[in-house]
Amino acid sequence: MFNLQSLAENIITQIGFIVLIIMVVRALVAYTREDWGQFMSGLALGLLCLVLVFFGPQIEELARSIGNAIFN
């Protein structure tokens, strides 16, 4: 059976992982050029993508519970 929700979650995880790889590569390039501002921003965005990729379902449940608490 074709499950669209699991397919969407899988695609979102893969896109997040690709963005994570891109941010790490950009941070490494900035490190070699000694561009510290771009290095720190690339590292921070890479870590944010890492957190979203690995803890996405938990963050979604937290957002739903906060939304239900506010709007119900």
Short mmCIF file of C-alpha atoms in Angstrom, two decimals:
data_model
loop_
_atom_site.label_atom_id
_atom_site.label_comp_id
_atom_site.label_asym_id
_atom_site.label_seq_id
_atom_site.Cartn_x
_atom_site.Cartn_y
_atom_site.Cartn_z
CA MET A 1 0.00 0.00 0.00
CA PHE A 2 1.17 3.50 -0.84
CA ASN A 3 1.62 5.66 2.28
CA LEU A 4 2.00 9.32 1.32
CA GLN A 5 2.80 10.51 4.86
CA SER A 6 5.80 8.23 5.30
CA LEU A 7 7.02 9.18 1.82
CA ALA A 8 6.76 12.88 2.69
CA GLU A 9 8.64 12.37 5.97
CA ASN A 10 11.34 10.43 4.15
CA ILE A 11 11.75 13.16 1.52
CA ILE A 12 11.86 15.91 4.15
CA THR A 13 14.54 14.01 6.06
CA GLN A 14 16.61 13.56 2.92
CA ILE A 15 16.30 17.23 1.97
CA GLY A 16 17.32 18.24 5.50
CA PHE A 17 20.34 15.95 5.31
CA ILE A 18 21.39 17.46 1.97
CA VAL A 19 21.07 20.98 3.42
CA LEU A 20 23.14 19.83 6.40
CA ILE A 21 25.91 18.58 4.09
CA ILE A 22 25.84 21.84 2.12
CA MET A 23 26.13 23.93 5.29
CA VAL A 24 29.03 21.85 6.58
CA VAL A 25 30.87 22.22 3.27
CA ARG A 26 30.27 25.98 3.29
CA ALA A 27 31.53 26.19 6.88
CA LEU A 28 34.68 24.27 5.94
CA VAL A 29 35.33 26.56 2.97
CA ALA A 30 34.86 29.61 5.21
CA TYR A 31 37.24 28.06 7.75
CA THR A 32 39.96 27.63 5.14
CA ARG A 33 39.50 31.25 4.01
CA GLU A 34 39.45 32.38 7.67
CA ASP A 35 36.10 34.09 7.20
CA TRP A 36 34.97 33.61 10.79
CA GLY A 37 31.54 35.24 10.47
CA GLN A 38 30.50 32.98 7.62
CA PHE A 39 32.08 30.01 9.39
CA MET A 40 30.05 30.56 12.55
CA SER A 41 26.80 31.18 10.66
CA GLY A 42 27.34 28.09 8.50
CA LEU A 43 28.12 26.01 11.55
CA ALA A 44 25.06 27.31 13.42
CA LEU A 45 22.72 26.66 10.46
CA GLY A 46 24.25 23.22 9.96
CA LEU A 47 23.60 22.35 13.60
CA LEU A 48 20.04 23.66 13.30
CA CYS A 49 19.46 21.43 10.27
CA LEU A 50 20.95 18.49 12.18
CA VAL A 51 18.55 19.04 15.08
CA LEU A 52 15.57 19.36 12.74
CA VAL A 53 16.50 16.22 10.81
CA PHE A 54 17.08 13.98 13.80
CA PHE A 55 14.43 15.39 16.17
CA GLY A 56 11.76 16.36 13.62
CA PRO A 57 8.96 14.09 14.88
CA GLN A 58 9.55 15.10 18.49
CA ILE A 59 9.54 18.80 17.54
CA GLU A 60 6.31 18.26 15.59
CA GLU A 61 4.62 16.63 18.59
CA LEU A 62 5.84 19.44 20.87
CA ALA A 63 4.46 22.06 18.48
CA ARG A 64 1.12 20.25 18.30
CA SER A 65 0.82 19.98 22.08
CA ILE A 66 1.68 23.68 22.51
CA GLY A 67 -0.84 24.60 19.79
CA ASN A 68 -3.54 22.47 21.39
CA ALA A 69 -2.82 24.02 24.80
CA ILE A 70 -3.09 27.54 23.40
CA PHE A 71 -6.06 27.15 21.07
CA ASN A 72 -8.20 24.67 23.03
#
